Amino acid sequence: MDIWQAIYTRRSIRRYEDREVPPDLVWEMLRAAHWAPSAHNRQPWRFVIVGRGPRREELARRMAERLVADLLQDGWDEDAARERAARSIRRLTTAPLLIVLALDTDTVDAYEDERRQRAAYLMMVQSVALAGQNLLLAAHALGLGACWICAPLFAGDIVRAVLDLPPTWEPQGFITVGYPAERVVKEREDLEKKVLGIGYQVLSPQWTSNAHHENTTGTEISNTQYLIPDTSLVLLSGGVGGAKMAAGLYAILPPDALTVIVNTGDDFEHIGLPISPDLDTVMYTLAGLNHPERGWGLAGDTFQALEMLGRYGAPTWFQLGDKDLATHIVRRFLRDQGWPLSRITDHLRAALGIHARILPMTDDPVRTVIVTPDGTLPFQEYFVHRRQKPPVREVRFEGMESAQPAPGVLDALEAARAIVIAPSNPYLSLDPILALPRVREILQRRREAVVMVSPIVGGKAIKGPLAKIMREYGEEPLPLAVARYYRDILGAFVLDERDADQKDAIAALGMRVVVTDTLMRNADDRARVARAALEAVGYEHP
Ligand code: FO1
């Protein structure tokens, strides 16, 4: 774990597995603490490791009594105070490891006046706190969870008495440590409000290229680091069909549960702008801004710029709306700042107030190209310019050999409680995602948790050229053919009721089959299909 990931993903962990912390890890943490800076290099920190047992229990009990007394003095009612104290006892007695951080007052300079005496004392308090933060980071980097407890500041006399500390060791805090039994997602307030520039132009952090805010377990999202919540659900998505599925899931899941991994094979450079159609379609749809009929682009968008571009002889076959252009211009600006696509997407998503994570399948350039009798066509040339007319001989993903999944993609697939494959085009939109290193292997291993919603209804694709391509491949455009194509990764399949006659044949592939109306014409439809998919893989969310 590198320093940036340690800093940005450390959380206060309060629930631990019932498992001892190996002694060698304890020394690793203490050594890290010992290398903190300290005022005048006095190294005033002292550590007391309190094992589980009678002394720890007596300490917890005596401190709880002090807490109750304090709370009653504040006017708390007896029951609430005792409940709070009982929780405190539980925390202190069940933590596998309890480290007391103390300050040795021998290290504090003596002054005649109160002002400098207080400053000399606080210098050592700060030094012990710095050692504590090193210890917390080291615990996290070692795969442990830890939490600083400030209670000893309110009951230092009790801690000294029960643990029989040397008289100059003044308790500063407890740190509980153990193997994490919880995952924590925590917010940070806006940093900008806490920063004042004096004679210094403080640029908004959004636009400065602070590359270190990435970390391999996810990307920095508006000051909120996502550790993957236990309710997490991952959707593999292409464009329009996938976006509807994403909206259906987003509507019924807890806000931070959904991660959408999106195809980027359709991406291309157009009049100097980087276009990511599937990412934008998913993003606009989750933000409720998408054009309801077309599916792509923004509702209410105008095409003034496109018209002007046409007058200059620029291509207008790929219709870029005026509001849509803002997305491409910002994507271009941030790319020129060195931001990877995953970070740009995260920024755009956060700016549109979307709480789901939207991850491009890769940050590397992968381009889907279509081999046709008219030659090998770039994707949008085939899809939009030639309106999907040329027969498809083969689909290739240029750049795939050196592409890696984007940060967070593999973690999300490993950690997800369920993985939904959207009713997108398998050949054009889903195969690119599955072709990335290790993606298909994770889905094969986790097959039981994987469900696909049929992209074919009644022998034709809901949107796009799927049925046509299946025929060009000599396949019957039937859901059964799709289920068979992905039989190695599907544990369940959501079949449209118009194709119910194929249920047994699909079940015979070893999948659970749920039959429902899979057409998603409105929000209720989308929620129904989303529930059917979650039911098919037994995903119960809280
Ligand atoms: N699809 C079209 O058929 N015609 C267009 O002019 C068009 C413009 C467009 C602009 C931005 C964008 O994000 C998507 C756009 N699409 C258009 C859709 C896009 O080509 C497809 O949705 C995906 O590439 C296929 O999944």
Coordinates of C-alpha atoms and ligand atoms in Angstrom, one line a residue:
M1 CA 0.0 0.0 0.0
D2 CA 1.5 3.4 -1.0
I3 CA 1.4 6.4 1.3
W4 CA -1.4 8.1 -0.6
Q5 CA -3.6 5.0 -0.5
A6 CA -2.9 4.6 3.2
I7 CA -3.7 8.3 3.9
Y8 CA -6.9 8.3 1.8
T9 CA -8.4 5.0 2.7
R10 CA -7.6 4.8 6.4
R11 CA -10.8 4.9 8.5
S12 CA -11.5 4.7 12.3
I13 CA -12.5 1.0 12.7
R14 CA -14.4 0.2 15.8
R15 CA -15.6 -3.4 15.2
Y16 CA -12.9 -6.2 15.1
E17 CA -12.8 -9.8 14.3
D18 CA -12.1 -12.0 17.4
R19 CA -8.5 -12.6 16.3
E20 CA -5.3 -11.7 18.1
V21 CA -2.9 -9.1 16.5
P22 CA 0.4 -10.9 15.9
P23 CA 3.2 -9.5 18.2
D24 CA 5.5 -8.7 15.3
L25 CA 2.8 -6.4 13.8
V26 CA 2.6 -4.6 17.2
W27 CA 6.3 -3.8 17.0
E28 CA 5.9 -2.6 13.3
M29 CA 3.2 -0.1 14.5
L30 CA 5.3 1.1 17.5
R31 CA 8.4 1.6 15.3
A32 CA 6.3 3.6 12.9
A33 CA 5.0 5.7 15.8
H34 CA 8.6 6.1 17.1
W35 CA 9.6 7.7 13.8
A36 CA 7.2 10.6 14.1
P37 CA 8.8 14.0 14.4
S38 CA 8.8 15.5 17.9
A39 CA 9.5 19.0 19.4
H40 CA 13.3 19.3 20.1
N41 CA 13.4 15.6 19.1
R42 CA 12.4 14.8 22.7
Q43 CA 10.4 11.7 21.6
P44 CA 8.1 12.2 24.6
W45 CA 5.8 9.2 23.6
R46 CA 5.4 6.2 25.9
F47 CA 3.3 3.1 25.0
V48 CA 1.5 0.8 27.3
I49 CA 0.1 -2.4 25.7
V50 CA -2.8 -3.7 27.7
G51 CA -3.7 -7.3 27.0
R52 CA -7.2 -8.7 27.4
G53 CA -7.8 -9.7 31.0
P54 CA -8.7 -8.5 34.5
R55 CA -6.6 -5.3 34.4
R56 CA -8.2 -4.3 31.1
E57 CA -11.7 -5.1 32.5
E58 CA -11.0 -3.1 35.7
L59 CA -9.8 -0.2 33.6
A60 CA -12.9 -0.2 31.4
R61 CA -15.2 -0.5 34.4
R62 CA -13.6 2.3 36.4
M63 CA -13.6 4.6 33.4
A64 CA -17.3 3.8 32.7
E65 CA -18.1 4.8 36.3
R66 CA -16.4 8.2 35.7
L67 CA -18.3 8.5 32.4
V68 CA -21.7 7.9 34.1
A69 CA -20.8 10.4 36.8
D70 CA -19.9 13.0 34.2
L71 CA -23.0 12.4 32.1
L72 CA -25.3 12.5 35.1
Q73 CA -23.7 15.8 36.1
D74 CA -24.7 17.0 32.6
G75 CA -28.2 16.1 33.3
W76 CA -28.4 12.8 31.3
D77 CA -31.0 10.3 32.5
E78 CA -29.6 7.3 34.2
D79 CA -30.5 4.6 31.6
A80 CA -29.0 6.6 28.6
A81 CA -25.8 7.2 30.6
R82 CA -25.5 3.5 31.6
E83 CA -26.1 2.4 28.0
R84 CA -23.4 4.7 26.8
A85 CA -21.0 3.4 29.5
A86 CA -21.8 -0.2 28.7
R87 CA -20.9 0.5 25.1
S88 CA -17.6 2.0 26.2
I89 CA -16.9 -1.1 28.4
R90 CA -17.6 -3.3 25.4
R91 CA -15.3 -1.4 23.1
L92 CA -12.4 -1.4 25.6
T93 CA -12.7 -5.0 26.7
T94 CA -13.4 -6.7 23.3
A95 CA -10.7 -4.9 21.3
P96 CA -7.9 -7.4 20.5
L97 CA -5.3 -4.8 21.3
L98 CA -5.4 -1.7 23.5
I99 CA -2.5 0.7 23.3
V100 CA -2.3 3.5 25.8
L101 CA -0.4 6.6 24.5
A102 CA 1.3 8.6 27.2
L103 CA 3.4 11.7 27.4
D104 CA 6.4 11.6 29.7
T105 CA 6.3 15.0 31.5
D106 CA 10.0 14.8 32.2
T107 CA 10.4 15.9 28.6
V108 CA 8.6 19.2 29.2
D109 CA 10.8 22.3 29.6
A110 CA 10.0 24.3 32.8
Y111 CA 9.2 28.0 32.5
E112 CA 8.4 30.7 35.1
D113 CA 5.5 32.1 33.1
E114 CA 2.2 30.3 32.4
R115 CA 2.2 31.2 28.7
R116 CA 5.4 29.5 27.8
Q117 CA 4.8 26.7 30.3
R118 CA 1.6 25.9 28.4
A119 CA 3.3 26.1 25.1
A120 CA 6.1 23.8 26.2
Y121 CA 3.5 21.3 27.4
L122 CA 1.4 21.4 24.2
M123 CA 4.6 20.9 22.1
M124 CA 4.9 17.5 23.7
V125 CA 1.1 16.8 23.4
Q126 CA 1.4 17.5 19.7
S127 CA 4.4 15.2 19.4
V128 CA 2.6 12.3 21.0
A129 CA -0.4 12.9 18.7
L130 CA 2.0 12.7 15.7
A131 CA 3.3 9.4 16.9
G132 CA -0.3 8.3 17.3
Q133 CA -1.2 9.1 13.7
N134 CA 1.9 7.2 12.4
L135 CA 0.6 4.3 14.4
L136 CA -2.9 4.5 12.9
L137 CA -1.5 4.7 9.4
A138 CA 0.8 1.7 10.0
A139 CA -2.1 -0.3 11.4
H140 CA -4.1 0.4 8.2
A141 CA -1.1 -0.4 6.0
L142 CA -0.7 -3.7 7.8
G143 CA -4.4 -4.6 7.0
L144 CA -5.5 -3.9 10.6
G145 CA -8.2 -1.5 11.7
A146 CA -7.6 1.0 14.5
C147 CA -9.3 3.8 16.4
W148 CA -8.1 6.7 18.6
I149 CA -10.1 7.1 21.8
C150 CA -9.6 10.3 23.7
A151 CA -11.3 9.1 27.0
P152 CA -8.0 9.1 29.0
L153 CA -8.0 12.9 28.8
F154 CA -11.1 12.8 31.0
A155 CA -9.9 10.0 33.3
G156 CA -6.1 10.1 33.3
D157 CA -6.0 9.6 37.1
I158 CA -7.9 6.3 36.7
V159 CA -5.7 5.1 33.9
R160 CA -2.5 5.8 36.0
A161 CA -4.0 4.2 39.1
V162 CA -5.3 1.0 37.4
L163 CA -2.3 0.4 35.2
D164 CA 0.1 1.6 37.9
L165 CA 2.0 3.8 35.4
P166 CA 5.3 5.5 36.1
P167 CA 4.4 8.9 37.8
T168 CA 5.6 11.0 34.9
W169 CA 3.7 9.0 32.2
E170 CA 0.6 11.1 31.5
P171 CA -2.1 9.3 29.5
Q172 CA -3.1 11.0 26.2
G173 CA -5.3 8.5 24.5
F174 CA -6.1 4.9 23.7
I175 CA -5.7 3.2 20.4
T176 CA -7.7 0.0 19.9
V177 CA -6.4 -2.3 17.2
G178 CA -7.7 -5.5 15.5
Y179 CA -8.6 -7.1 12.2
P180 CA -11.5 -5.0 10.7
A181 CA -15.0 -6.5 11.0
E182 CA -16.6 -3.5 9.3
R183 CA -16.1 -1.3 6.3
V184 CA -16.6 2.4 6.7
V185 CA -17.5 5.1 4.2
K186 CA -16.8 8.5 5.6
E187 CA -17.4 12.0 4.4
R188 CA -15.0 15.0 4.6
E189 CA -16.3 18.5 4.6
D190 CA -15.2 20.8 1.8
L191 CA -11.5 21.3 2.2
E192 CA -11.7 24.7 0.4
K193 CA -13.7 26.2 3.3
K194 CA -10.7 25.4 5.6
V195 CA -8.0 27.0 3.5
L196 CA -7.0 30.6 3.5
G197 CA -4.4 31.9 1.1
I198 CA -2.3 34.9 2.3
G199 CA -0.4 36.4 -0.6
Y200 CA -1.0 33.1 -2.3
Q201 CA -3.6 32.2 -5.0
V202 CA -5.3 29.1 -3.6
L203 CA -6.6 27.3 -6.8
S204 CA -9.7 25.2 -6.3
P205 CA -8.6 21.6 -5.7
Q206 CA -11.0 20.4 -8.4
W207 CA -8.8 21.8 -11.2
T208 CA -5.3 21.3 -9.9
S209 CA -3.8 18.0 -11.0
N210 CA -3.4 16.4 -7.6
A211 CA -2.7 13.0 -9.1
H212 CA -2.1 11.4 -5.7
H213 CA -5.8 11.5 -4.9
E214 CA -6.2 8.3 -6.8
N215 CA -5.8 5.1 -5.0
T216 CA -5.9 1.6 -6.3
T217 CA -9.0 0.7 -4.4
G218 CA -11.1 3.4 -6.1
T219 CA -10.8 7.0 -7.0
E220 CA -11.1 10.1 -4.8
I221 CA -14.7 11.1 -5.1
S222 CA -15.5 14.6 -3.9
N223 CA -13.5 14.1 -0.7
T224 CA -15.3 10.9 0.0
Q225 CA -13.2 7.8 -0.3
Y226 CA -15.2 4.8 -1.2
L227 CA -14.2 1.6 0.5
I228 CA -16.5 -0.8 -1.2
P229 CA -19.7 -1.1 1.0
D230 CA -21.0 -4.6 1.8
T231 CA -24.2 -3.8 0.0
S232 CA -22.3 -3.2 -3.2
L233 CA -23.7 -4.2 -6.6
V234 CA -21.8 -4.0 -9.8
L235 CA -23.4 -3.5 -13.2
L236 CA -21.5 -4.1 -16.5
S237 CA -23.0 -1.7 -19.0
G238 CA -22.8 -0.5 -22.6
G239 CA -24.8 2.5 -23.7
V240 CA -28.6 3.0 -23.8
G241 CA -29.8 -0.4 -22.6
G242 CA -27.2 -0.5 -19.9
A243 CA -28.0 3.1 -18.8
K244 CA -31.7 2.1 -18.3
M245 CA -30.6 -0.9 -16.2
A246 CA -28.4 1.4 -14.2
A247 CA -31.2 3.8 -13.5
G248 CA -33.5 0.9 -12.4
L249 CA -30.9 -0.3 -9.9
Y250 CA -29.9 3.2 -8.8
A251 CA -33.6 3.8 -7.9
I252 CA -34.0 0.7 -5.7
L253 CA -30.5 0.4 -4.0
P254 CA -28.9 2.3 -1.1
P255 CA -27.2 5.4 -2.6
D256 CA -23.6 4.3 -2.5
A257 CA -24.2 0.6 -3.3
L258 CA -24.1 0.8 -7.1
T259 CA -20.9 0.7 -9.2
V260 CA -21.4 0.8 -13.0
I261 CA -18.4 -0.5 -15.1
V262 CA -18.9 1.0 -18.6
N263 CA -17.6 0.0 -22.0
T264 CA -15.2 2.5 -23.5
G265 CA -14.6 0.7 -26.8
D266 CA -17.0 3.1 -28.5
D267 CA -14.9 6.1 -27.5
F268 CA -13.2 8.2 -30.2
E269 CA -11.6 11.5 -30.9
H270 CA -13.9 13.7 -32.9
I271 CA -13.0 17.3 -34.0
G272 CA -10.3 17.3 -31.4
L273 CA -12.7 16.2 -28.6
P274 CA -12.5 12.9 -26.6
I275 CA -16.0 11.4 -26.8
S276 CA -17.1 8.6 -24.4
P277 CA -20.7 7.8 -25.6
D278 CA -21.4 4.9 -23.2
L279 CA -20.0 6.7 -20.1
D280 CA -21.9 9.8 -21.0
T281 CA -25.2 8.0 -21.7
V282 CA -24.9 6.2 -18.3
M283 CA -24.0 9.4 -16.5
Y284 CA -26.7 11.5 -18.1
T285 CA -29.3 8.8 -17.4
L286 CA -28.3 8.5 -13.7
A287 CA -28.5 12.2 -13.4
G288 CA -31.9 12.2 -15.0
L289 CA -30.6 14.5 -17.8
N290 CA -30.7 12.0 -20.7
H291 CA -32.9 12.5 -23.8
P292 CA -35.8 10.1 -23.1
E293 CA -36.5 8.9 -26.6
R294 CA -33.0 8.9 -28.1
G295 CA -31.4 7.5 -25.0
W296 CA -28.1 9.3 -25.8
G297 CA -27.4 13.0 -25.5
L298 CA -29.2 15.4 -23.2
A299 CA -32.9 16.3 -22.9
G300 CA -33.7 19.7 -24.3
D301 CA -30.2 20.0 -25.9
T302 CA -29.8 22.3 -28.9
F303 CA -27.4 22.0 -31.9
Q304 CA -26.3 25.6 -32.6
A305 CA -22.6 24.8 -32.3
L306 CA -23.1 21.7 -34.6
E307 CA -24.8 23.9 -37.2
M308 CA -21.9 26.4 -37.1
L309 CA -19.4 23.5 -37.3
G310 CA -21.2 22.4 -40.4
R311 CA -20.7 25.8 -42.0
Y312 CA -17.0 25.5 -41.4
G313 CA -17.0 22.1 -43.1
A314 CA -16.6 20.1 -39.9
P315 CA -18.4 16.7 -39.9
T316 CA -21.9 16.8 -38.5
W317 CA -22.9 13.1 -38.9
F318 CA -22.1 12.6 -35.2
Q319 CA -24.6 15.0 -33.6
L320 CA -23.0 16.8 -30.7
G321 CA -25.5 18.9 -28.7
D322 CA -24.5 22.3 -27.2
K323 CA -24.8 21.0 -23.6
D324 CA -23.2 17.7 -24.5
L325 CA -20.2 19.6 -25.9
A326 CA -19.5 21.0 -22.4
T327 CA -18.8 17.4 -21.3
H328 CA -16.4 16.7 -24.1
I329 CA -14.6 20.1 -23.6
V330 CA -14.1 19.4 -19.8
R331 CA -13.0 15.9 -20.6
R332 CA -10.5 17.3 -23.0
F333 CA -9.3 20.0 -20.6
L334 CA -8.8 17.5 -17.7
R335 CA -7.2 14.9 -20.0
D336 CA -4.7 17.6 -20.9
Q337 CA -4.1 18.1 -17.2
G338 CA -3.0 14.5 -17.1
W339 CA -6.1 13.1 -15.4
P340 CA -6.9 9.5 -16.4
L341 CA -10.4 8.8 -17.8
S342 CA -11.5 7.2 -14.5
R343 CA -10.7 10.4 -12.5
I344 CA -12.3 12.6 -15.1
T345 CA -15.5 10.5 -15.1
D346 CA -15.5 10.6 -11.3
H347 CA -15.3 14.4 -11.4
L348 CA -18.1 14.7 -13.9
R349 CA -20.3 12.3 -12.0
A350 CA -19.8 14.0 -8.7
A351 CA -20.5 17.4 -10.4
L352 CA -23.8 16.0 -11.6
G353 CA -24.7 14.9 -8.1
I354 CA -24.6 11.2 -8.8
H355 CA -23.8 8.9 -5.8
A356 CA -23.2 5.7 -7.8
R357 CA -19.7 5.1 -8.9
I358 CA -19.2 5.1 -12.7
L359 CA -16.0 3.4 -13.7
P360 CA -14.7 3.2 -17.3
M361 CA -13.6 -0.4 -17.9
T362 CA -10.1 0.9 -18.5
D363 CA -8.1 4.1 -18.5
D364 CA -6.1 2.8 -21.5
P365 CA -7.1 3.4 -25.2
V366 CA -9.2 0.5 -26.5
R367 CA -11.0 1.0 -29.7
T368 CA -13.7 -1.4 -31.0
V369 CA -13.4 -1.8 -34.8
I370 CA -15.9 -3.6 -37.0
V371 CA -14.5 -5.8 -39.8
T372 CA -17.0 -5.6 -42.8
P373 CA -16.9 -6.3 -46.5
D374 CA -16.3 -2.6 -46.9
G375 CA -13.1 -2.9 -44.8
T376 CA -12.4 -2.4 -41.1
L377 CA -14.5 0.5 -39.7
P378 CA -14.0 2.5 -36.5
F379 CA -16.9 1.9 -34.3
Q380 CA -18.8 5.1 -34.7
E381 CA -18.2 5.1 -38.4
Y382 CA -20.0 1.7 -38.5
F383 CA -22.6 2.5 -35.8
V384 CA -23.6 6.1 -36.6
H385 CA -22.2 7.2 -39.9
R386 CA -23.1 3.9 -41.8
R387 CA -26.1 3.3 -39.6
Q388 CA -25.0 -0.2 -38.8
K389 CA -25.7 -1.3 -42.4
P390 CA -22.5 -3.1 -43.4
P391 CA -22.6 -6.9 -42.5
V392 CA -20.3 -7.6 -39.5
R393 CA -17.6 -10.2 -40.2
E394 CA -15.7 -9.7 -36.9
V395 CA -15.4 -7.3 -34.0
R396 CA -11.9 -6.4 -32.8
F397 CA -10.7 -4.4 -29.8
E398 CA -7.6 -2.5 -30.8
G399 CA -5.3 -1.8 -27.8
M400 CA -6.7 -4.6 -25.7
E401 CA -3.4 -6.4 -25.5
S402 CA -1.9 -3.6 -23.5
A403 CA -5.0 -2.4 -21.6
Q404 CA -5.5 -2.9 -17.9
P405 CA -8.8 -2.6 -15.9
A406 CA -9.3 0.9 -14.5
P407 CA -8.6 1.5 -10.8
G408 CA -11.3 0.0 -8.7
V409 CA -12.8 -2.3 -11.4
L410 CA -11.3 -5.6 -10.2
D411 CA -11.8 -4.7 -6.5
A412 CA -15.5 -3.9 -7.3
L413 CA -16.0 -7.2 -9.1
E414 CA -14.3 -9.2 -6.3
A415 CA -16.2 -7.4 -3.5
A416 CA -19.7 -7.1 -5.0
R417 CA -22.6 -8.9 -3.4
A418 CA -24.0 -9.4 -6.9
I419 CA -22.9 -8.6 -10.5
V420 CA -25.6 -7.6 -13.1
I421 CA -24.8 -7.8 -16.8
A422 CA -27.0 -5.2 -18.5
P423 CA -29.1 -5.9 -21.7
S424 CA -26.4 -4.4 -23.8
N425 CA -24.9 -5.8 -27.0
P426 CA -22.7 -8.7 -26.1
Y427 CA -20.4 -8.4 -29.1
L428 CA -20.1 -4.6 -29.2
S429 CA -20.5 -3.5 -25.6
L430 CA -20.0 -6.3 -23.2
D431 CA -17.2 -8.4 -24.8
P432 CA -14.8 -5.4 -24.5
I433 CA -15.2 -5.3 -20.8
L434 CA -14.9 -9.1 -20.5
A435 CA -11.7 -9.1 -22.7
L436 CA -9.7 -7.0 -20.1
P437 CA -7.2 -9.0 -18.1
R438 CA -8.7 -11.0 -15.1
V439 CA -12.3 -9.7 -15.6
R440 CA -13.8 -12.8 -17.2
E441 CA -11.8 -15.0 -14.7
I442 CA -13.4 -13.2 -11.7
L443 CA -16.9 -13.6 -13.2
Q444 CA -16.3 -17.3 -13.9
R445 CA -15.2 -17.9 -10.4
R446 CA -18.1 -15.8 -9.0
R447 CA -20.7 -17.2 -11.5
E448 CA -23.3 -17.8 -8.8
A449 CA -23.5 -14.1 -8.2
V450 CA -23.7 -13.1 -11.8
V451 CA -27.1 -12.4 -13.6
M452 CA -27.7 -11.1 -17.1
V453 CA -30.9 -9.4 -18.4
S454 CA -31.7 -10.6 -21.9
P455 CA -30.8 -8.0 -24.6
I456 CA -33.1 -9.9 -27.1
V457 CA -36.9 -9.8 -26.8
G458 CA -39.0 -11.8 -29.1
G459 CA -36.2 -12.3 -31.6
K460 CA -35.1 -8.7 -31.9
A461 CA -32.7 -6.4 -30.1
I462 CA -34.4 -3.8 -28.0
K463 CA -32.0 -1.1 -29.3
G464 CA -29.2 -1.4 -31.8
P465 CA -28.0 -4.0 -34.3
L466 CA -27.7 -7.1 -32.1
A467 CA -30.3 -9.3 -33.9
K468 CA -28.8 -8.3 -37.2
I469 CA -25.3 -9.2 -36.1
M470 CA -26.4 -12.5 -34.6
R471 CA -27.9 -13.4 -38.0
E472 CA -24.7 -12.3 -39.7
Y473 CA -22.9 -14.6 -37.4
G474 CA -25.3 -17.4 -38.4
E475 CA -26.9 -17.3 -34.9
E476 CA -30.6 -17.4 -34.2
P477 CA -31.4 -14.0 -32.6
L478 CA -32.8 -15.8 -29.5
P479 CA -32.2 -15.2 -25.8
L480 CA -31.0 -18.9 -25.6
A481 CA -28.1 -18.0 -28.0
V482 CA -27.1 -15.2 -25.7
A483 CA -27.3 -17.3 -22.6
R484 CA -25.2 -20.0 -24.3
Y485 CA -22.7 -17.4 -25.4
Y486 CA -22.1 -16.4 -21.8
R487 CA -22.8 -19.7 -20.0
D488 CA -19.3 -19.7 -18.4
I489 CA -20.1 -16.5 -16.4
L490 CA -23.9 -16.6 -15.8
G491 CA -25.5 -18.0 -12.8
A492 CA -28.9 -16.5 -13.6
F493 CA -30.7 -15.0 -16.6
V494 CA -33.7 -12.6 -16.7
L495 CA -35.8 -13.7 -19.7
D496 CA -38.6 -11.7 -21.3
E497 CA -42.1 -13.2 -20.9
R498 CA -42.4 -13.2 -24.7
D499 CA -39.6 -15.8 -24.8
A500 CA -40.9 -17.9 -21.9
D501 CA -40.8 -21.0 -24.1
Q502 CA -37.0 -20.9 -23.9
K503 CA -36.9 -21.0 -20.1
D504 CA -36.2 -24.7 -19.8
A505 CA -33.5 -24.7 -22.4
I506 CA -31.7 -21.8 -20.7
A507 CA -32.2 -23.4 -17.3
A508 CA -30.6 -26.5 -18.7
L509 CA -27.4 -24.4 -19.1
G510 CA -27.2 -24.4 -15.3
M511 CA -28.7 -21.0 -14.8
R512 CA -31.6 -19.8 -12.6
V513 CA -34.1 -18.2 -15.0
V514 CA -36.5 -15.4 -14.0
V515 CA -39.2 -14.5 -16.4
T516 CA -40.7 -11.0 -16.5
D517 CA -41.6 -8.2 -18.9
T518 CA -38.0 -6.9 -19.5
L519 CA -39.0 -3.9 -21.6
M520 CA -38.0 -0.7 -19.8
R521 CA -40.3 2.1 -21.0
N522 CA -40.5 4.0 -17.8
A523 CA -39.2 4.2 -14.2
D524 CA -41.6 1.5 -13.0
D525 CA -40.5 -0.8 -15.7
R526 CA -36.8 -0.2 -14.9
A527 CA -37.3 -0.8 -11.2
R528 CA -39.2 -4.1 -12.0
V529 CA -36.5 -5.4 -14.2
A530 CA -33.9 -4.4 -11.6
R531 CA -35.7 -6.2 -8.9
A532 CA -36.1 -9.3 -11.1
A533 CA -32.3 -9.3 -11.6
L534 CA -31.5 -8.9 -7.9
E535 CA -34.0 -11.7 -7.1
A536 CA -32.4 -14.0 -9.6
V537 CA -29.1 -13.8 -7.7
G538 CA -30.7 -13.7 -4.3
Y539 CA -29.4 -10.2 -3.5
E540 CA -31.3 -8.8 -0.5
H541 CA -30.4 -5.3 0.3
P542 CA -31.0 -3.8 3.7
Ligands
FO1_1 N1 -25.9 7.9 -32.0 C1 -26.4 8.1 -33.2 O1 -27.0 7.1 -33.8 N2 -26.3 9.3 -33.9 C2 -25.7 10.3 -33.3 O2 -25.6 11.4 -33.9 C3 -25.1 10.2 -32.0 C4 -24.5 11.2 -31.3 C5 -24.0 11.0 -30.0 C6 -23.4 12.0 -29.3 C7 -22.9 11.8 -28.0 C8 -23.0 10.6 -27.4 O3 -22.6 10.4 -26.2 C9 -23.6 9.5 -28.1 C10 -24.1 9.7 -29.4 N3 -24.7 8.7 -30.1 C11 -25.3 8.9 -31.4 C12 -24.9 7.4 -29.5 C13 -23.7 6.5 -29.6 O4 -23.1 6.4 -30.8 C14 -24.1 5.1 -29.1 O5 -25.0 5.3 -28.1 C15 -23.0 4.3 -28.6 O6 -21.8 4.5 -29.1 C16 -23.4 2.8 -28.7 O7 -23.5 2.3 -27.5

